[in-house]
Structure formats: structure tokens, C-alpha cells
Amino acid sequence: MQTSMKSSRIYYGWVVVLIAFVTLLVSAGIRSMPSILMLPFEKEFGWNRGSISGVISTGIFLYGLMGPFSAALLERFGIRRMMVTSLAVLAISLSITPLMSSLWQFEILWGVVSGLATGMMANVLGVTITNHWFVEKRGLVIGMLTASAATGQLLFLPLLAQITVEAGWRTSVYSAVGILVLLIVIVAIWMRNDPYDVGVAPYGTKELVKPNKFKGNLFLTPLLALRSASRNKTFWLLAGTFFFCGFSTNGLIGTHLIPACGDYGIPEVMAAGLLALMGLFDLFGTTLSGWLSDRFDSRWLLFWYYGLRGLSLLFLPFALDSSPMMLLMFAVFYGLDWIATVPPTVKLATKEFGKEKSGMIFGWIVVAHQVGASTAAYGAGLLRELMGTYTVPFIAAGFVCLFAALMAIRISRNSGVGVQPIQQS
């Protein structure tokens, strides 16, 4: 097996990237399912939108909090083993979901279990795979793996929304379980942890290097990485901009666009189609962003990404109250920028903190992203309950993105001096 992989004309790292792409795609699609379940849950269980948003908020927060610890787990136990474990836990959680009858059960299954399981298959997984397998084209690979989250919405949300409308939300959940089982088999058979496992060098080099074994405490090492990074101005600027990134993407639009469209009489399937269209354009936009981050100053890329996203969010309330063409314009414009911020953020973090620590430290930056997303997911639902409209959350998100654009250019041009080594205790 090892010989055939080594002699293959296709570098096996691209097979690993493809498997990771599909895994992240499926994980993102499942993670976004509550947005199409919100209205059915309101009707069947009588739960209000604020309570459902609170559960989604918990899941988003734990999804992010898992990041730095998943980096340590991936290094200690291997990428393949952790991916199989996470997919299995997620499949079990979804299998139990149709049996629930109380809000607290939804909180445990989707707020806690699903949040932690999908957190293992987030951006940190893409960063870890890229650092292991690639020396060249890292920006492009990060862009591709980041774009898979948007592609997950592209493929799954309209399909699952259609199944929900025609056959009920339980059928859509079981459909997702079937996809997860198939994916577990694929990962178990073909995924590999490191180029050394198949007898090849990282892409862009010719030196076969045995990977270093993870040393340190699984819980303590990420905390020490945080303590070390917290003394660095660049860390706080990256974490701050990523807070606003999460606030304005999966926390707000990913969670509340479909219900917001429902307030204007737009059917769920059509609203899910808008998210899917955003996913289609983000697949292009984020992959292009990875290519650009290999060639241009990432600080100014972030400036333009956040600035343009802010303008699109300020336009959204007008689009919702106007015509389908205006909503289509928003979906295209906003979609190109959905998560294009990730490749330049990873590039700046890797440059500043080094390849060895970048996974865990980027994991903490993702925590800030998910805290922002969690804040928006709950806050927007609460404001909708109090005011009967999503206009204020959308406008607020637009202005915080403009502020994030200014924060991005405050990152030092000489970023890359690094932080002090992590000391084990």
C-alpha cells in the first residue's frame, strides 16, 4: 500500500485534502441545520425563537472552544483517528435527535454534543493538515478547505430544507446520519496523518521527515499557548477581527437569514437557496482569497474583506424589504466575502507564531470568532423577539465589520517576530 501511494503520480496530500474537504463540507452542512429546523421546532414544540437561538449559541461557542484543544488532540492521537471519532459521535447525536421532546434535550444534543463533535472538524483541522502536508501552496490549500464550509451549505441546506418541507425534519436528520456513516468509512480507509506515513516528503520539499511526537499535557499545552500569545498585540488584533467575523457570518446570517426571510413571507426553501448561493460564491471567493494571501499583504486583504462585508450588511434590511433581485445582489456580494477572511488570518498567525504553535494559537483565535458568532446568534434572536424585526442586528453587524477593517490595518507590517517558547510545567 505504502509503495503504491509513493509511486503514484498524484501527490497523496491532495487525496488527504479532498477527504478533509468533504468532511468539513458535511460537518458545516450539519452544523447549519438548526437554521432550517428553527421554524419547524417553533410549530411542533412551541419553543420560541429566543430559546432555540440560545441552544444554537451554545453549540457555536463550544464549536469554537474545542479548536485549540482539537489541535492538541489531532497531534497526539492522529488526524484519522480523531476524525473517525468525531464523525461517530456526531452521527450518534443526530440519531437520537428525532426522539427528543424537551428543550433541554435539544440543548444537550445540539448545544453540547454536536458543538464539541463539529468543533473537532473545524478550521483547525484544515490548518493541521496543511502544516503537515504542504510547504508550498499553503494559502491555496487553506482557502480550499475553508471554502468547504460554504460548500456544505451549498449542497446540503437546500436539499435538507426540501426534505424538511416534504417529509418532515426527522427525515432530513436521518438523511444526514446516512451521509455521516458513509463518510466514516471513507475516512477510516483512505485518510492518513502525515506524509511520512506514505513515504513521501511534504509538498514543496524533497526531504522525508519523521513527524515529531506531541509532547505535553493535552489540556495544559493549549492554555500555555494562549498565555504566550496573549502577550502579543497581533494576537489580540487577529482575535478581535475574528470576533467580528463570527458576529457577522455564521452567528447572524447563517443562523437567522432563513427566519428573517420568513418574516417577509419568503419560503424556507427559497431562503435556503439564498444561503446556498452565498456558498457557491464563497467557494470561489475563499479559494481566491487563499491564492491572494500567498501573494499580497494579508492585512490589506482583511481590510477590504471586512469593509465590503460591512457595506453588504448595511444593505441587507433594504434588500429584504425590496425585491428578489435586491436579495440576489446581496447574496452574490456577501457570498464572495463569507469566510474569505480565514486564509489571510491563518497566514498572519502562522507568520507571527510559527508552524509548530500556529494550530493551537489559531484555535484560540477561532474561539474569539465563535464567541462573536454565539453572541450574534443569541442576541439577534432576542432582539427579534423584543422588536419584531432583524433590522437592528443587521445594521449593527455592518458597522462592527467596518470597525474590524480598521483593526486589520493596525496589525504591524513587521508581524512575524513571534512569541516566547511555550514552557511546560
Coordinates of C-alpha atoms in Angstrom, one line a residue:
M1 CA 0.0 0.0 0.0
Q2 CA 2.7 2.4 1.0
T3 CA 4.7 1.7 -2.2
S4 CA 1.8 2.2 -4.5
M5 CA 1.0 5.6 -2.8
K6 CA 4.6 6.7 -3.1
S7 CA 4.9 5.8 -6.7
S8 CA 1.5 7.4 -7.7
R9 CA 1.8 10.4 -10.0
I10 CA -0.7 12.2 -7.8
Y11 CA 0.7 13.6 -4.6
Y12 CA -1.2 11.8 -1.8
G13 CA -1.6 15.0 0.1
W14 CA -4.2 16.1 -2.5
V15 CA -6.2 12.9 -1.6
V16 CA -6.0 13.9 2.1
V17 CA -7.1 17.4 1.1
L18 CA -10.1 16.0 -0.8
I19 CA -11.2 13.8 2.1
A20 CA -10.8 16.7 4.5
F21 CA -12.7 19.0 2.1
V22 CA -15.7 16.5 2.0
T23 CA -15.5 16.0 5.8
L24 CA -15.6 19.7 6.5
L25 CA -18.3 20.2 3.9
V26 CA -20.5 17.6 5.6
S27 CA -19.7 18.9 9.1
A28 CA -20.6 22.5 8.1
G29 CA -23.8 21.4 6.4
I30 CA -24.9 19.6 9.6
R31 CA -23.7 22.5 11.8
S32 CA -26.0 24.9 9.9
M33 CA -29.1 22.6 10.1
P34 CA -30.7 24.4 13.0
S35 CA -31.4 27.4 10.7
I36 CA -33.8 25.2 8.8
L37 CA -35.1 23.5 11.9
M38 CA -36.0 26.7 13.8
L39 CA -39.4 27.3 12.2
P40 CA -40.5 23.6 12.4
F41 CA -39.4 23.4 16.1
E42 CA -41.5 26.6 16.8
K43 CA -44.5 24.9 15.3
E44 CA -44.1 21.4 16.7
F45 CA -42.7 22.1 20.2
G46 CA -43.9 25.6 20.8
W47 CA -40.3 26.8 21.6
N48 CA -39.8 30.5 21.0
R49 CA -37.1 31.8 18.7
G50 CA -35.0 33.2 21.6
S51 CA -34.8 29.8 23.3
I52 CA -33.9 28.0 20.1
S53 CA -31.3 30.7 19.4
G54 CA -29.8 30.1 22.9
V55 CA -29.2 26.4 22.1
I56 CA -27.6 27.3 18.7
S57 CA -25.5 29.9 20.6
T58 CA -24.2 27.3 23.0
G59 CA -23.3 24.9 20.1
I60 CA -21.5 27.7 18.3
F61 CA -19.5 28.6 21.4
L62 CA -18.4 25.1 22.1
Y63 CA -17.6 24.5 18.5
G64 CA -15.1 27.3 18.8
L65 CA -13.8 26.5 22.2
M66 CA -12.9 23.0 21.0
G67 CA -10.5 24.5 18.5
P68 CA -7.2 24.8 20.5
F69 CA -7.8 21.5 22.3
S70 CA -8.6 19.8 19.0
A71 CA -5.2 20.9 17.7
A72 CA -3.5 19.1 20.6
L73 CA -5.7 16.0 20.1
L74 CA -5.0 15.9 16.4
E75 CA -1.3 16.0 17.1
R76 CA -1.4 13.4 19.9
F77 CA -3.8 10.8 18.5
G78 CA -3.6 11.5 14.8
I79 CA -5.8 13.1 12.3
R80 CA -7.6 9.9 11.1
R81 CA -8.5 8.6 14.5
M82 CA -9.9 11.9 15.7
M83 CA -11.9 12.4 12.5
V84 CA -13.5 9.0 12.8
T85 CA -14.3 9.5 16.5
S86 CA -15.8 12.9 15.9
L87 CA -17.9 11.8 13.0
A88 CA -19.2 8.8 15.0
V89 CA -20.1 11.0 18.0
L90 CA -21.9 13.4 15.6
A91 CA -23.8 10.5 14.0
I92 CA -25.0 9.2 17.3
S93 CA -26.1 12.6 18.4
L94 CA -28.2 13.1 15.3
S95 CA -29.7 9.6 15.5
I96 CA -31.1 10.5 18.9
T97 CA -32.4 13.9 17.9
P98 CA -35.7 12.7 16.4
L99 CA -36.6 11.2 19.8
M100 CA -36.3 14.4 21.8
S101 CA -39.3 16.1 23.2
S102 CA -37.9 18.8 25.5
L103 CA -35.8 21.9 25.1
W104 CA -33.1 20.6 27.5
Q105 CA -32.6 17.5 25.3
F106 CA -32.1 19.8 22.3
E107 CA -29.6 21.7 24.4
I108 CA -27.6 18.6 25.2
L109 CA -27.7 17.0 21.7
W110 CA -27.1 20.2 19.6
G111 CA -25.8 22.7 22.0
V112 CA -23.2 20.4 23.7
V113 CA -22.5 17.1 21.9
S114 CA -22.9 18.4 18.3
G115 CA -21.0 21.6 19.2
L116 CA -18.0 19.6 20.5
A117 CA -18.0 17.0 17.7
T118 CA -18.2 19.5 14.9
G119 CA -15.5 21.6 16.7
M120 CA -13.1 18.8 16.0
M121 CA -13.8 19.2 12.3
A122 CA -13.4 23.0 12.0
N123 CA -10.7 25.3 10.6
V124 CA -8.1 23.9 13.0
L125 CA -8.3 20.6 11.1
G126 CA -7.6 22.3 7.9
V127 CA -4.6 24.2 9.4
T128 CA -3.2 21.0 10.9
I129 CA -3.5 19.1 7.6
T130 CA -1.9 22.0 5.7
N131 CA 1.0 22.3 8.1
H132 CA 1.7 18.5 7.9
W133 CA 1.4 18.0 4.2
F134 CA 2.4 21.3 2.5
V135 CA 5.3 23.7 2.5
E136 CA 4.2 25.4 -0.8
K137 CA 0.7 26.4 -1.7
R138 CA -0.4 26.6 1.9
G139 CA -2.6 29.7 1.3
L140 CA -4.4 27.9 -1.6
V141 CA -5.0 24.7 0.5
I142 CA -6.3 26.7 3.4
G143 CA -8.6 28.6 1.1
M144 CA -9.9 25.4 -0.4
L145 CA -10.5 23.7 3.0
T146 CA -12.1 26.9 4.4
A147 CA -14.4 27.2 1.4
S148 CA -15.7 23.7 2.1
A149 CA -17.8 25.1 4.9
A150 CA -19.6 27.3 2.5
T151 CA -19.9 24.4 0.0
G152 CA -21.6 22.4 2.8
Q153 CA -24.4 25.0 2.8
L154 CA -24.4 25.0 -1.0
L155 CA -25.0 21.2 -1.2
F156 CA -27.0 20.4 2.0
L157 CA -29.2 23.3 3.1
P158 CA -31.5 23.4 0.0
L159 CA -31.7 19.6 -0.1
L160 CA -32.4 19.3 3.6
A161 CA -34.8 22.2 3.5
Q162 CA -36.7 20.5 0.7
I163 CA -36.8 17.2 2.6
T164 CA -37.9 19.0 5.8
V165 CA -40.8 20.6 3.9
E166 CA -41.9 17.5 2.1
A167 CA -41.2 14.7 4.5
G168 CA -40.6 16.4 7.9
W169 CA -37.5 17.4 9.9
R170 CA -36.9 13.9 11.3
T171 CA -36.4 12.5 7.8
S172 CA -33.8 15.3 7.0
V173 CA -31.9 14.4 10.2
Y174 CA -31.8 10.7 9.3
S175 CA -30.6 11.6 5.8
A176 CA -27.7 13.4 7.4
V177 CA -26.9 10.4 9.6
G178 CA -26.7 8.2 6.5
I179 CA -24.2 10.6 4.9
L180 CA -22.1 10.6 8.1
V181 CA -21.9 6.8 8.2
L182 CA -20.6 6.7 4.6
L183 CA -18.0 9.4 5.4
I184 CA -16.8 7.4 8.4
V185 CA -15.9 4.5 6.1
I186 CA -14.1 6.8 3.6
V187 CA -12.0 8.4 6.4
A188 CA -11.2 5.1 8.0
I189 CA -9.9 3.6 4.8
W190 CA -8.1 6.4 3.0
M191 CA -7.2 9.2 5.4
R192 CA -3.5 9.5 6.5
N193 CA -2.0 11.6 9.3
D194 CA 1.4 12.7 7.8
P195 CA 3.4 12.4 4.5
Y196 CA 5.8 10.1 6.4
D197 CA 3.0 7.5 6.7
V198 CA 3.0 7.0 2.9
G199 CA 6.8 7.5 2.4
V200 CA 6.7 11.0 0.8
A201 CA 8.0 14.4 1.7
P202 CA 5.8 17.4 2.4
Y203 CA 4.7 19.1 -0.8
G204 CA 7.3 21.6 -1.9
T205 CA 10.3 19.8 -0.4
K206 CA 12.2 16.6 -1.1
E207 CA 13.2 15.7 2.5
L208 CA 11.4 12.9 4.1
V209 CA 10.9 13.9 7.7
K210 CA 9.5 11.8 10.6
P211 CA 6.9 13.8 12.4
N212 CA 7.6 15.0 15.9
K213 CA 5.5 13.3 18.6
F214 CA 3.3 15.6 20.6
K215 CA 4.7 16.4 24.0
G216 CA 2.9 18.0 26.8
N217 CA -0.5 17.9 28.5
L218 CA -3.5 17.8 26.2
F219 CA -5.3 20.3 28.4
L220 CA -2.4 22.4 29.7
T221 CA -0.4 22.9 26.5
P222 CA -3.2 24.9 24.7
L223 CA -3.6 27.1 27.8
L224 CA 0.1 27.7 27.8
A225 CA 0.0 28.6 24.2
L226 CA -2.8 31.1 25.0
R227 CA -0.8 32.6 27.8
S228 CA 2.2 33.0 25.5
A229 CA 0.1 34.5 22.7
S230 CA -1.8 36.9 24.9
R231 CA 1.4 39.0 25.4
N232 CA 1.4 39.7 21.7
K233 CA -0.5 42.7 20.1
T234 CA -1.0 40.8 16.8
F235 CA -2.9 38.0 18.6
W236 CA -5.4 40.4 20.1
L237 CA -5.9 42.2 16.8
L238 CA -6.5 38.9 14.9
A239 CA -8.8 37.6 17.7
G240 CA -10.7 40.9 17.7
T241 CA -11.2 41.0 14.0
F242 CA -12.2 37.3 14.1
F243 CA -14.8 38.1 16.8
F244 CA -16.5 40.5 14.5
C245 CA -16.1 38.0 11.6
G246 CA -18.1 35.4 13.6
F247 CA -20.6 38.0 14.7
S248 CA -21.4 38.9 11.1
T249 CA -21.4 35.4 9.4
N250 CA -22.4 32.1 10.9
G251 CA -23.8 33.6 14.1
L252 CA -26.0 36.1 12.4
I253 CA -26.6 35.3 8.7
G254 CA -26.0 31.6 9.0
T255 CA -28.5 31.3 11.9
H256 CA -31.0 34.0 11.2
L257 CA -31.3 34.7 7.5
I258 CA -33.9 32.0 6.9
P259 CA -36.1 33.1 9.8
A260 CA -35.6 36.7 8.7
C261 CA -36.8 35.8 5.2
G262 CA -39.8 34.1 6.8
D263 CA -40.8 37.4 8.4
Y264 CA -41.1 38.8 4.9
G265 CA -43.1 35.8 3.5
I266 CA -40.2 34.2 1.7
P267 CA -40.4 30.4 1.8
E268 CA -37.8 28.3 3.7
V269 CA -36.6 26.5 0.6
M270 CA -36.1 29.8 -1.3
A271 CA -34.3 31.3 1.7
A272 CA -32.1 28.2 2.0
G273 CA -31.3 28.7 -1.7
L274 CA -30.0 32.2 -0.9
L275 CA -27.6 30.7 1.6
A276 CA -26.6 28.1 -0.9
L277 CA -26.0 30.8 -3.5
M278 CA -23.7 32.5 -1.0
G279 CA -21.9 29.2 -0.5
L280 CA -21.4 28.9 -4.3
F281 CA -19.8 32.4 -4.5
D282 CA -17.8 31.9 -1.3
L283 CA -16.4 28.7 -2.7
F284 CA -14.8 30.9 -5.4
G285 CA -14.1 33.9 -3.1
T286 CA -12.4 32.0 -0.3
T287 CA -10.3 29.8 -2.7
L288 CA -9.3 33.0 -4.5
S289 CA -8.5 34.6 -1.1
G290 CA -6.1 31.7 -0.3
W291 CA -4.4 32.4 -3.6
L292 CA -4.2 36.1 -2.9
S293 CA -2.8 35.5 0.6
D294 CA 0.2 33.8 -0.9
R295 CA 0.9 36.9 -3.0
F296 CA -0.3 40.1 -1.2
D297 CA -0.2 41.8 2.2
S298 CA -2.8 39.9 4.3
R299 CA -3.5 43.0 6.4
W300 CA -4.9 44.9 3.5
L301 CA -6.8 41.8 2.2
L302 CA -8.6 41.7 5.6
F303 CA -9.3 45.5 5.4
W304 CA -11.1 45.1 2.1
Y305 CA -12.9 41.9 3.1
Y306 CA -14.3 43.4 6.3
G307 CA -15.1 46.7 4.7
L308 CA -17.1 45.2 1.8
R309 CA -18.9 42.8 4.2
G310 CA -19.9 45.7 6.4
L311 CA -21.4 47.6 3.4
S312 CA -23.3 44.5 2.3
L313 CA -24.9 44.0 5.7
L314 CA -26.0 47.6 5.8
F315 CA -27.7 47.0 2.5
L316 CA -29.5 43.8 3.7
P317 CA -32.5 45.3 5.5
F318 CA -33.3 47.3 2.3
A319 CA -32.9 44.2 0.2
L320 CA -35.3 42.2 2.4
D321 CA -37.9 44.9 2.1
S322 CA -37.4 45.5 -1.6
S323 CA -37.4 42.8 -4.3
P324 CA -36.0 39.4 -5.0
M325 CA -33.4 41.0 -7.3
M326 CA -32.0 43.0 -4.4
L327 CA -31.7 39.9 -2.2
L328 CA -30.0 38.2 -5.1
M329 CA -27.5 41.1 -5.3
F330 CA -26.9 40.8 -1.6
A331 CA -26.3 37.0 -1.8
V332 CA -23.7 37.4 -4.5
F333 CA -21.9 40.3 -3.0
Y334 CA -21.9 39.0 0.6
G335 CA -21.2 35.4 -0.5
L336 CA -17.9 36.3 -2.2
D337 CA -16.8 37.5 1.3
W338 CA -18.5 35.0 3.6
I339 CA -15.3 33.4 5.1
A340 CA -12.7 34.8 2.8
T341 CA -11.1 36.3 6.0
V342 CA -9.7 32.9 7.1
P343 CA -6.7 32.4 4.7
P344 CA -5.1 35.8 5.5
T345 CA -5.8 35.4 9.2
V346 CA -4.1 31.9 9.2
K347 CA -1.2 33.4 7.1
L348 CA -0.7 36.2 9.7
A349 CA -1.0 33.8 12.6
T350 CA 1.5 31.3 11.1
K351 CA 3.9 34.0 10.3
E352 CA 3.7 35.5 13.8
F353 CA 3.7 32.4 15.9
G354 CA 5.4 29.8 13.7
K355 CA 4.2 26.5 12.2
E356 CA 4.5 24.4 15.4
K357 CA 2.3 26.7 17.6
S358 CA 0.1 28.2 14.9
G359 CA -2.5 25.4 15.1
M360 CA -3.3 25.9 18.8
I361 CA -3.0 29.7 18.7
F362 CA -5.2 29.9 15.6
G363 CA -7.6 27.7 17.6
W364 CA -7.8 30.4 20.2
I365 CA -8.4 33.0 17.5
V366 CA -11.3 30.8 16.3
V367 CA -12.6 30.8 19.9
A368 CA -12.9 34.6 19.6
H369 CA -14.7 34.0 16.2
Q370 CA -17.2 31.7 17.8
V371 CA -17.8 33.9 20.9
G372 CA -18.8 36.6 18.4
A373 CA -20.9 34.1 16.5
S374 CA -22.5 32.9 19.7
T375 CA -23.2 36.5 20.8
A376 CA -24.9 37.3 17.5
A377 CA -26.9 34.0 17.4
Y378 CA -28.5 34.6 20.8
G379 CA -28.6 38.4 20.6
A380 CA -30.2 38.6 17.2
G381 CA -32.9 36.1 18.3
L382 CA -33.6 38.0 21.5
L383 CA -33.8 41.4 19.6
R384 CA -36.2 39.8 17.1
E385 CA -38.4 38.7 20.0
L386 CA -38.3 42.2 21.6
M387 CA -38.6 44.3 18.4
G388 CA -40.2 42.0 15.9
T389 CA -37.5 42.7 13.3
Y390 CA -33.9 41.8 12.5
T391 CA -33.1 45.3 11.2
V392 CA -31.1 46.4 14.2
P393 CA -28.8 43.3 14.4
F394 CA -28.1 43.5 10.6
I395 CA -27.2 47.2 10.8
A396 CA -25.1 46.7 14.0
A397 CA -23.1 43.9 12.2
G398 CA -22.5 46.1 9.3
F399 CA -20.9 48.8 11.5
V400 CA -18.8 46.4 13.5
C401 CA -17.4 45.0 10.2
L402 CA -16.3 48.5 9.2
F403 CA -14.6 48.8 12.6
A404 CA -12.9 45.4 12.0
A405 CA -11.5 46.7 8.7
L406 CA -9.7 49.5 10.6
M407 CA -8.4 47.0 13.2
A408 CA -6.9 44.9 10.4
I409 CA -4.6 47.6 9.2
R410 CA -3.4 48.2 12.8
I411 CA -1.5 44.8 12.6
S412 CA 2.2 45.5 12.4
R413 CA 3.7 45.4 8.9
N414 CA 6.6 43.6 10.6
S415 CA 4.4 40.9 12.1
G416 CA 6.3 37.7 12.5
V417 CA 8.7 38.3 15.4
G418 CA 7.0 35.5 17.2
V419 CA 6.3 34.8 20.9
Q420 CA 8.2 33.3 23.7
P421 CA 8.5 29.5 23.6
I422 CA 5.8 27.6 25.5
Q423 CA 7.2 26.3 28.8
Q424 CA 5.8 23.1 30.1
S425 CA 5.1 22.8 33.8

